[in-house]
Coordinates of C-alpha atoms in Angstrom, one line a residue:
X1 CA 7.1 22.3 -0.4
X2 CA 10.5 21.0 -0.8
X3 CA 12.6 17.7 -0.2
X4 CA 16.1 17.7 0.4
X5 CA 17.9 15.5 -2.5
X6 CA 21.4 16.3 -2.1
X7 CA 21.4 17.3 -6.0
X8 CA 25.0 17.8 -7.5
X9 CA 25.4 21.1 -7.8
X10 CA 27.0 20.1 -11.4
X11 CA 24.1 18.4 -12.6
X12 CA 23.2 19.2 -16.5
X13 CA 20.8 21.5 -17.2
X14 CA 16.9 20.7 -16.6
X15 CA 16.4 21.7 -20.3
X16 CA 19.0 20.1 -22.1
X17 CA 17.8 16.9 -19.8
X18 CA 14.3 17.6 -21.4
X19 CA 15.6 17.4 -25.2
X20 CA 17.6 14.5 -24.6
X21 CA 14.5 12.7 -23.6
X22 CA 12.1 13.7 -26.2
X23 CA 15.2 12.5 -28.5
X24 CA 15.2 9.0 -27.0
X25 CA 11.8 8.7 -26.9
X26 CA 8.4 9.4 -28.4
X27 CA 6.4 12.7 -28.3
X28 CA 4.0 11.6 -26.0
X29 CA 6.2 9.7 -23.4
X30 CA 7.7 12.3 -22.3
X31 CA 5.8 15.7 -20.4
X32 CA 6.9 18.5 -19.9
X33 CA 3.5 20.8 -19.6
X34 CA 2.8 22.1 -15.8
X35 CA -0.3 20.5 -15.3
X36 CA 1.0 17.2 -16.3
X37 CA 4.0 18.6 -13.7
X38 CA 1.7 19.0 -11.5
X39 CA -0.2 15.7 -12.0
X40 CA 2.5 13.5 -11.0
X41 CA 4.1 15.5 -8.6
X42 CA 2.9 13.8 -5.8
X43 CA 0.9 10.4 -4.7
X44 CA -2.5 10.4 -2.3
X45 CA -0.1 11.5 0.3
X46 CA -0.5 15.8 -0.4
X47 CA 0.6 15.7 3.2
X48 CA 4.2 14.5 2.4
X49 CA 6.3 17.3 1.0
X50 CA 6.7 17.5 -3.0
X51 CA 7.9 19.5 -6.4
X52 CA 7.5 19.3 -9.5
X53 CA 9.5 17.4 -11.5
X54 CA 12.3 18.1 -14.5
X55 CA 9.9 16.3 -16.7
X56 CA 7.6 13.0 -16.4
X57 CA 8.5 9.9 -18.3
X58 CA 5.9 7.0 -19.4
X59 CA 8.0 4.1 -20.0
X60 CA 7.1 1.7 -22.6
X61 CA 9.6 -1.1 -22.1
X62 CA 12.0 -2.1 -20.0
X63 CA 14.7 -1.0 -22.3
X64 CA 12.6 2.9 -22.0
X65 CA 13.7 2.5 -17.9
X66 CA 17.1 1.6 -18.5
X67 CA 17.6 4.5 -20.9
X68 CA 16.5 7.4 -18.7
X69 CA 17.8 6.1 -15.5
X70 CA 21.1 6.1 -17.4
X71 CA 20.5 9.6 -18.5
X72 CA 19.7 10.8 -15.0
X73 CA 22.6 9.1 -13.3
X74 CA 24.9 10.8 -16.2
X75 CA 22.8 14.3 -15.3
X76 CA 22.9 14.1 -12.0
X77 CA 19.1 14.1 -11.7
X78 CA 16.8 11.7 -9.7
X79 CA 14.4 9.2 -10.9
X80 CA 11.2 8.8 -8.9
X81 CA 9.4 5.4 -10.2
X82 CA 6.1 5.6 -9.8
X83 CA 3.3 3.2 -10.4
X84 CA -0.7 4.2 -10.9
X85 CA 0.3 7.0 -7.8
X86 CA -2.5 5.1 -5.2
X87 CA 0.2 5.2 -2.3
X88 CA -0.5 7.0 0.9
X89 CA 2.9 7.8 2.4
X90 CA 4.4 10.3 0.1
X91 CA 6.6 7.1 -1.5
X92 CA 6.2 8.4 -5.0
X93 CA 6.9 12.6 -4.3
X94 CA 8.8 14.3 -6.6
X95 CA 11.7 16.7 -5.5
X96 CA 13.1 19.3 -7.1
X97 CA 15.6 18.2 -10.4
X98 CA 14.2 15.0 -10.7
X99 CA 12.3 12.7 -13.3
X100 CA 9.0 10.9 -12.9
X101 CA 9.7 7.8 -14.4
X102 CA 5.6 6.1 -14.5
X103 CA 5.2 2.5 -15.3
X104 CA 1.8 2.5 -16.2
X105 CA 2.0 1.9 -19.9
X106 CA 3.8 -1.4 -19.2
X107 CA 0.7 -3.3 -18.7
X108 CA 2.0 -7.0 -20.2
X109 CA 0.6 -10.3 -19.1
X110 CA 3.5 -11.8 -20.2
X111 CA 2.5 -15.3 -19.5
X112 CA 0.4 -17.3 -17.2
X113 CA 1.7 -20.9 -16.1
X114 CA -1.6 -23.0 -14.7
X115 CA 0.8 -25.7 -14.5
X116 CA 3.0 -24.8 -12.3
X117 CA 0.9 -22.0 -10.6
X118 CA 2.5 -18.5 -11.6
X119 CA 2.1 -15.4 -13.7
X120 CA 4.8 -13.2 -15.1
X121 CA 3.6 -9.9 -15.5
X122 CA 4.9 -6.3 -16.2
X123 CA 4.9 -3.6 -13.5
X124 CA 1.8 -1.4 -14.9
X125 CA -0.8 -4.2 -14.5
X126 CA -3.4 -3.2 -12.4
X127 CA -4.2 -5.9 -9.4
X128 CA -7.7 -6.5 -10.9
X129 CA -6.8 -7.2 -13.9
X130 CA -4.4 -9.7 -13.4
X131 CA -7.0 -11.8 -10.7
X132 CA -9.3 -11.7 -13.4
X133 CA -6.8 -13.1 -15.9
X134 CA -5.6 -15.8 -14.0
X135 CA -9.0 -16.6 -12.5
X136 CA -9.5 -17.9 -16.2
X137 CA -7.6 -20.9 -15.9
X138 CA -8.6 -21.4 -12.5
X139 CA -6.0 -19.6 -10.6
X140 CA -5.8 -16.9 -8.0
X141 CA -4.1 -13.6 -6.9
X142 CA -4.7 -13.5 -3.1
X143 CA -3.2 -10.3 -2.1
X144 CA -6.0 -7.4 -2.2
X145 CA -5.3 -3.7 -0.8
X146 CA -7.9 -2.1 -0.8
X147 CA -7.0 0.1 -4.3
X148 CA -6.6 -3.3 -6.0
X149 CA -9.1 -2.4 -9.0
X150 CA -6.5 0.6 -10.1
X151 CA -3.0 0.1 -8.0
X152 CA -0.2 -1.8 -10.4
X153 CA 1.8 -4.6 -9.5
X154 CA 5.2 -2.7 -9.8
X155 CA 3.3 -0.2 -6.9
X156 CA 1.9 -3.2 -4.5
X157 CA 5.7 -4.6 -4.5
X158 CA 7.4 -1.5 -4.2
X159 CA 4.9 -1.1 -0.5
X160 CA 4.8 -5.0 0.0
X161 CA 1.0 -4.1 -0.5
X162 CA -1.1 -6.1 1.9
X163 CA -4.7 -6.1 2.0
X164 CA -7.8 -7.3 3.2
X165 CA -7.2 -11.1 2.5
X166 CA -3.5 -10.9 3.8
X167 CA -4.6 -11.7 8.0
X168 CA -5.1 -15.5 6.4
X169 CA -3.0 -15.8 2.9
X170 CA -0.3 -13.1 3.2
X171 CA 1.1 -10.0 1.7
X172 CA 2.8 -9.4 -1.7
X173 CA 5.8 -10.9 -0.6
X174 CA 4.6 -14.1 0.1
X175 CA 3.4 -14.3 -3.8
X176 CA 7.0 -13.0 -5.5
X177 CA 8.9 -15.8 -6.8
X178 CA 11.0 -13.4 -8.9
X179 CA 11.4 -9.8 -10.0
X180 CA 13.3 -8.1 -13.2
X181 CA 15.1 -5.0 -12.4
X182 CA 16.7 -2.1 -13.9
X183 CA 19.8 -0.8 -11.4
X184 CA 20.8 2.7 -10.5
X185 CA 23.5 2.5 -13.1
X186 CA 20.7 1.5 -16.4
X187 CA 21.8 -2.2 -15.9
X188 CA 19.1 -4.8 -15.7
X189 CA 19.0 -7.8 -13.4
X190 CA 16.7 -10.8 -13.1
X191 CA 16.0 -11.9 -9.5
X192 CA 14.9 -15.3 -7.8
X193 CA 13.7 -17.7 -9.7
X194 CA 10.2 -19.6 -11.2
X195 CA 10.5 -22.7 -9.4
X196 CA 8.5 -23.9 -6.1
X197 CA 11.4 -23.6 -4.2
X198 CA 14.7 -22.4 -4.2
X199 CA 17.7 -20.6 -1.8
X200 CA 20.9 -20.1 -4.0
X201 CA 22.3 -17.3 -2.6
X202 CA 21.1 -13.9 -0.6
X203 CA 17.5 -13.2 -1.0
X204 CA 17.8 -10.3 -2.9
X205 CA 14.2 -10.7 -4.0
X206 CA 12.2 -9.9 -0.8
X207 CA 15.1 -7.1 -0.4
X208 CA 13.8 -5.4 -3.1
X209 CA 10.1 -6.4 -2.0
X210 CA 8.8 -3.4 0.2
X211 CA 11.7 -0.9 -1.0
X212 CA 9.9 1.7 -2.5
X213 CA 11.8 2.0 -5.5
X214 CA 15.3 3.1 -3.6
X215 CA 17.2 0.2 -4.5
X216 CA 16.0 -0.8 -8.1
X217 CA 13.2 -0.3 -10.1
X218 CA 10.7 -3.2 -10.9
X219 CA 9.6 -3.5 -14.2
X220 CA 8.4 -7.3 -14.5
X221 CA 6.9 -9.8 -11.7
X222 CA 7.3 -13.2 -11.3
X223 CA 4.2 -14.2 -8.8
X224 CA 2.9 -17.3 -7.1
X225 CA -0.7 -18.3 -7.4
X226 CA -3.1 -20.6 -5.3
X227 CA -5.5 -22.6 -6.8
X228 CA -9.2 -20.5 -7.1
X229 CA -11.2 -23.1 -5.6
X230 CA -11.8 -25.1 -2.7
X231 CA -12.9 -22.3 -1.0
X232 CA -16.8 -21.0 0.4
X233 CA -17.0 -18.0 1.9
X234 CA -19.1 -17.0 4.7
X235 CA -19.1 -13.5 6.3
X236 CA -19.9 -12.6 10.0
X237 CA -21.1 -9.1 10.5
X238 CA -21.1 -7.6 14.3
X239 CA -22.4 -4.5 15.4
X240 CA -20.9 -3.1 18.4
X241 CA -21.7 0.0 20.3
X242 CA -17.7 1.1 20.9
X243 CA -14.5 1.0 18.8
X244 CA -12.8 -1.0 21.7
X245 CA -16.0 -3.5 21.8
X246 CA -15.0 -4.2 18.5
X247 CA -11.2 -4.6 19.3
X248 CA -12.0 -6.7 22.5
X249 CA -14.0 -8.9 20.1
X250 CA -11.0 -9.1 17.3
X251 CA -8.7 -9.7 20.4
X252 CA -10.7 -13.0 21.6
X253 CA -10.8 -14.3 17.7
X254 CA -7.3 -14.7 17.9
X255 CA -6.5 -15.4 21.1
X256 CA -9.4 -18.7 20.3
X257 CA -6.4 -19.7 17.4
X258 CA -9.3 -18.7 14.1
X259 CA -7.5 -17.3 11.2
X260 CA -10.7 -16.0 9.2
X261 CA -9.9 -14.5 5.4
X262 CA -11.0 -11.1 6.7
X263 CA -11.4 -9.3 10.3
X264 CA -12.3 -5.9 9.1
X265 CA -13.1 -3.2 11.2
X266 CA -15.2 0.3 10.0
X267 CA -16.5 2.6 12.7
X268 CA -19.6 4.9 12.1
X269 CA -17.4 8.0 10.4
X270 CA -16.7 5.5 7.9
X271 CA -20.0 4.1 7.8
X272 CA -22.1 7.0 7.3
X273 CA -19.3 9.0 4.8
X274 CA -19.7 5.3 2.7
X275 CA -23.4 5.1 2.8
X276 CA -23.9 9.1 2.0
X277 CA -21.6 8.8 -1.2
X278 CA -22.7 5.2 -2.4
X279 CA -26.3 4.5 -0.4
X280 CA -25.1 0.6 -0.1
X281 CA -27.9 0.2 2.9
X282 CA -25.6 0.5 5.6
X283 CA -26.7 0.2 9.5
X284 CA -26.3 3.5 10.9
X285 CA -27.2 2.3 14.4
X286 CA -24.0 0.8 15.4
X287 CA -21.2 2.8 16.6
X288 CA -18.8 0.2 14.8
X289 CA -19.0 -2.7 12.5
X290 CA -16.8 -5.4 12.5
X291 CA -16.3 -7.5 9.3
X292 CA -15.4 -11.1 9.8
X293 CA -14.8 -14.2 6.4
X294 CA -14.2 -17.7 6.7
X295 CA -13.3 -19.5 4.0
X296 CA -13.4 -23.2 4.9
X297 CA -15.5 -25.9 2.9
X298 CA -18.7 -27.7 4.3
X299 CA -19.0 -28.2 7.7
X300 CA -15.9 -26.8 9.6
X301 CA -16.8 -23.7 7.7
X302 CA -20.2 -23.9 9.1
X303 CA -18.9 -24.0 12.8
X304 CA -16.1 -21.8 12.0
X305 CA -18.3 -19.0 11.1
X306 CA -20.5 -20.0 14.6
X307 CA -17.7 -19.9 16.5
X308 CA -16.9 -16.2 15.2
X309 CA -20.6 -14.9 15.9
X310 CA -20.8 -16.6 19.2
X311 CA -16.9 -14.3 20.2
X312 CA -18.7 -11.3 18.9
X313 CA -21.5 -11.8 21.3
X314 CA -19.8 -12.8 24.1
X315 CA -17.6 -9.9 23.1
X316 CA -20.8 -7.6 23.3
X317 CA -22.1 -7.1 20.2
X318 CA -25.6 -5.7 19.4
X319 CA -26.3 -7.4 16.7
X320 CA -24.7 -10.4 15.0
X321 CA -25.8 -11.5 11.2
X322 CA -24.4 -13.7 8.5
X323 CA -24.3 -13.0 5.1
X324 CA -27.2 -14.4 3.4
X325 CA -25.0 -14.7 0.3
X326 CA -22.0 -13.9 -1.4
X327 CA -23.7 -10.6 -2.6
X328 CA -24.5 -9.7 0.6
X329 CA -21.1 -10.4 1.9
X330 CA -19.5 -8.3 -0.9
X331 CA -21.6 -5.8 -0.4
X332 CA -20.9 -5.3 3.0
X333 CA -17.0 -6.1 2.6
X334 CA -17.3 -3.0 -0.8
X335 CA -17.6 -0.4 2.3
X336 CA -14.5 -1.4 4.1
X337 CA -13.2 -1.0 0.3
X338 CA -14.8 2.3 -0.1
X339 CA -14.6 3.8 3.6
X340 CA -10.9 6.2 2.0
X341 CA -12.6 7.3 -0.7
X342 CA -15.5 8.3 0.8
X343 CA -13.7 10.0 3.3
X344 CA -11.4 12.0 1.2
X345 CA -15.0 13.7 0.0
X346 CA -14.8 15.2 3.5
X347 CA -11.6 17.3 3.6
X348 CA -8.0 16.0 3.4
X349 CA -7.1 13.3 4.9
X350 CA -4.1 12.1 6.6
X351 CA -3.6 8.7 6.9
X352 CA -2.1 6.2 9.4
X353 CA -0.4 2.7 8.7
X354 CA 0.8 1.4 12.2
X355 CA 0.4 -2.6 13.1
X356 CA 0.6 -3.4 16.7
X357 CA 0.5 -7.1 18.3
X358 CA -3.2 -8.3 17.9
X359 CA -3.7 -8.8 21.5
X360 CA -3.1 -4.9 22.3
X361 CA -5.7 -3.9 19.3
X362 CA -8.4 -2.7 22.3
X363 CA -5.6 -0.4 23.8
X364 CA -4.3 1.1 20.4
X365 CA -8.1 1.7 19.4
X366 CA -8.7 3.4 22.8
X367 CA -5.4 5.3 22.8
X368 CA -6.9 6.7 19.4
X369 CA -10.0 7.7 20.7
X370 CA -8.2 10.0 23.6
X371 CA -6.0 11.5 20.9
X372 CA -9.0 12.7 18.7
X373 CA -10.6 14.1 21.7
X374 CA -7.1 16.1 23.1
X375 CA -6.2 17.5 19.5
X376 CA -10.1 18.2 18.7
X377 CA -10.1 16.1 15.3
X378 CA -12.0 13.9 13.5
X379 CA -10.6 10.5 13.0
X380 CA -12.1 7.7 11.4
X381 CA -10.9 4.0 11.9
X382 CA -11.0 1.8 9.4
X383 CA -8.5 -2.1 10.0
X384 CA -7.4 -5.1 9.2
X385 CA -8.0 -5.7 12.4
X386 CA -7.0 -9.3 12.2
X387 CA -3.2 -8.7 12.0
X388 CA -3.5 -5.9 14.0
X389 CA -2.6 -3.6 10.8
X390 CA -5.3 -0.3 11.7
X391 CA -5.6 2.8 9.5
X392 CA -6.7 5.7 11.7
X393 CA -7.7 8.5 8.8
X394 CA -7.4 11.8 10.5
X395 CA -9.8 14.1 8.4
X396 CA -9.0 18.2 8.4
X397 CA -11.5 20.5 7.0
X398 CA -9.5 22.3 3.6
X399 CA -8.0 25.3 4.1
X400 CA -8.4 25.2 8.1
X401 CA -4.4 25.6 8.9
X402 CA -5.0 25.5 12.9
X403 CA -6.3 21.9 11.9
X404 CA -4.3 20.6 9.4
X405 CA -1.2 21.4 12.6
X406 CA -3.5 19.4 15.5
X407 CA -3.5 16.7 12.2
X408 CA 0.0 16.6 12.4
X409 CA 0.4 16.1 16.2
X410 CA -2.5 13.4 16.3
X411 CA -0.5 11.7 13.6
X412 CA 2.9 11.8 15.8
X413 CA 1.2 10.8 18.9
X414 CA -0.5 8.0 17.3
X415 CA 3.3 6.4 16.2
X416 CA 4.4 7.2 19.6
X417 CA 1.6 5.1 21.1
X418 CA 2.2 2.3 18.5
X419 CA 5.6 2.3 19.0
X420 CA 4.8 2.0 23.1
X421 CA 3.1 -1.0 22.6
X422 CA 5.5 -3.1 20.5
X423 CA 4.0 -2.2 17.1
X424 CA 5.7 -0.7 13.7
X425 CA 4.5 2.4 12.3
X426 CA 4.0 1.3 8.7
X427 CA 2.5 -2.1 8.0
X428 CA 2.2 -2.5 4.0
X429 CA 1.7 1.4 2.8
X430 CA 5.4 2.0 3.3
X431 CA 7.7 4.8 5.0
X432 CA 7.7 6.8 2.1
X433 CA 8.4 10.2 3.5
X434 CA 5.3 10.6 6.2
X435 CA 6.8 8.0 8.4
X436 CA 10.6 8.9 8.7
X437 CA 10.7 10.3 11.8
X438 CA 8.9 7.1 13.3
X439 CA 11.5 4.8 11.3
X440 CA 13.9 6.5 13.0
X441 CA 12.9 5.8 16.4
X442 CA 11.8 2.0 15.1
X443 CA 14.8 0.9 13.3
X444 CA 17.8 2.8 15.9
X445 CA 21.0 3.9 13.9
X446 CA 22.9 0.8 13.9
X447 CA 20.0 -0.7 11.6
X448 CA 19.8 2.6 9.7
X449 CA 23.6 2.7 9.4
X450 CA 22.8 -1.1 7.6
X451 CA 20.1 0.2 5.2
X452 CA 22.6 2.7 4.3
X453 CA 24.9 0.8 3.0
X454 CA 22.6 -1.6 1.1
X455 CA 22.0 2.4 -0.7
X456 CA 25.3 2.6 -1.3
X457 CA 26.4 -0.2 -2.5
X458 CA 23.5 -0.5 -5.0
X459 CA 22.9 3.0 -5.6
X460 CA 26.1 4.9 -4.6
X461 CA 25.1 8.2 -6.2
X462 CA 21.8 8.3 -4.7
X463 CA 20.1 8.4 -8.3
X464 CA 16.9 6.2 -7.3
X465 CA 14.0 7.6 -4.9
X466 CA 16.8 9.3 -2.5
X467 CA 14.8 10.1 0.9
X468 CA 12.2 8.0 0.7
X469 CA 11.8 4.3 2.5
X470 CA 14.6 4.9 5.3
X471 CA 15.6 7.8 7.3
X472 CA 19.1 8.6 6.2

């Protein structure tokens, strides 16, 4: 499989590129073997077209970044940054003459400010790692996708990574005070700022927030933290007997003005592919679960959480229990975690991003349904239902081509219907190169003609991630 990267017919030879590197940098930093090719060739998205690359690079410092984008850019090469490779839309591919430029060695807590309520990190460091570090001195990372115990920071910005937390406390942007960057040009920049507050000029910050490495790569984070406490969760567990019971039910949780920490939805693919691999105890009886958290202290947590099992049962629910404890309610919430995983163990699966407005949730569930049934696949639904962000995982057996192709269409009609009911057809995994042709018909050509020349000005010979993030 191929991409298109527009590669200057002049460019230097792949070879000489490769001795050049292995001069600038260590031994090990720099592969050039064809399994490790092969390796970092492409993210979780196998779906999205891919090649192997000149060589893979495993940056040790910023200064390592700045070196070999300055070499591609000289070469006429590509750089394709790439994190811990988690992401699900092809946002990390390689093409053909290009270098994989992996941040995972940069793995730096550089500091950790319980005064004023931030961390400083280096793009490598793994989500988990960093809540665990600032949970020390009583702080806390909110934003959570669901890979947070092996995606990196540089990867969650790069996507504006969301999670299962984000319906109440946000997304990765909401947490970037400030970013270090190295330009298309080997130049580094610092962006924002470390104070509470601030607007001197554009925002170039949340620019780069969500641009999947097109525009500049991140190689140190400046993030916002909330205090840990103050907080007692309580989860709300509904069993319902249909997907759209369970949408109907997410649909009147918001429409009664509740902001839980987590609306999770898992249907009964998920549930059974979770329980088979892990054998957490799952119900198997229910056709779909739906997840709820609230997180307010005392008493108005208390009635909160009543408020959310008395919707579910008015919504139609079979069953509606709370979490006898926080092990129980992390139990329960590690199969929503889980549910991809387990589902990969299945056959290969293609995976969906779209958000639509929470009130149509019940329709876009619905509209899924009838598109399993008229291409004849199998698609699971997992959700953070409570922003209306669902993941519809459309599983095809390996090696079955006929399926793989009704995969494909599933996938398109499933945008289209998004798309028909005022929603966007990524809501934190990013465009990457699955979801081009739906960012096309999102974003119309007057917007593309604008992210265009934000490329051009920053990147005007097309050195960083070219194809990816916006259809060109």
């Amino acid at each position: 499989m191929s991409i298109d990267s527009a590669v200057d017919p002049g460019a230097a030879d792949p070879e000489a590129v490769r001795d050049d590197l292995r001069r600038m940098l260590r031994a090990d930093q720099v592969l050039t073997d064809a399994a490790s090719l092969d390796a970092y060739a492409h993210d979780d998205a196998e779906w999205a077209p891919f090649e192997p690359p000149v060589a893979v690079v495993l940056a040790e410092r910023e200064e390592d970044v700045s070196a070999v984008v300055r070499l591609a850019a000289a070469s006429g090469l590509r750089i394709v940054p790439r994190g811990a490779g988690t992401g699900l839309s092809g946002g990390a591919n390689a093409m053909a003459r290009s270098i994989v430029l992996s941040l995972e060695r940069m793995t730096r807590i550089v500091e950790v400010n319980a005064a004023e309520r931030y961390a400083v990190v280096e793009a490598g460091v793994i989500n988990d790692t960093l809540r665990d570090a600032v949970a020390e001195q009583g702080l806390w990372y909110p934003p959570d996708p669901a890979s947070y115990r092996i995606s990196t920071i540089g990867g969650n910005v790069a996507t504006n990574a969301g999670g299962i937390c984000c319906v109440k406390y946000g997304v990765t942007r909401d947490y970037v005070l400030g970013l270090r960057i190295v330009l298309a040009d080997g130049d580094v920049v610092s962006l924002g700022r470390r104070t509470a507050k601030g607007v001197t000029g554009y925002d170039l910050t949340a620019l780069m927030v969500g641009s999947e490495g097109t525009l500049g790569i991140v190689t140190e984070v400046t993030l916002r933290l909330l205090p840990l406490g103050g907080r007692e969760d309580r989860a709300i567990v509904g069993s319902f007997g249909s997907l759209t019971a369970a949408g109907v039910a997410v649909a009147k949780i918001t429409a009664a003005g509740i902001v839980p920490s987590a609306l999770e939805i898992i249907d009964r693919t998920c549930i059974e592919a979770v329980d088979a691999w892990q054998g957490l105890g799952l119900p198997h009886g229910a056709d779909t679960m739906l997840l709820a958290r609230v997180d307010e202290v005392g008493a108005a947590g208390d009635a909160l959480a009543a408020s959310v099992a008395r919707i579910m049962t008015d919504a139609g629910a079979m069953s509606v229990e709370q979490a006898a404890d926080a092990a129980e309610a992390d139990r329960l919430f590690l199969a929503r975690r889980l549910a991809y995983p387990a589902l990969e163990r299945l056959g290969p699966v293609l995976t969906e991003d779209i958000c639509v407005p929470r009130g149509r949730v019940p329709e876009m569930l619905a509209r899924i349904q009838e598109t399993a049934a008229a291409n004849d696949v199998v698609i699971a639904n997992i959700a953070h239902a409570g922003d209306g962000n669902l993941h519809p995982l459309i599983i095809a057996p390996e090696g079955d081509d006929d399926a793989k192709a009704r995969a494909k269409r599933a996938f398109d009609r499933i945008v289209d219907d998004c798309r028909e009911l005022g929603g966007t057809v990524t809501g934190e995994h990013g465009v990457g190169l699955l979801k081009l042709p739906g960012a096309r018909a999102e974003l119309g050509e007057r917007v593309i003609g604008l992210h265009v020349a934000i490329k051009q000005a920053l990147d005007p010979l097309g050195t960083l991630n070219p194809g990816k993030a916006y259809p060109a």
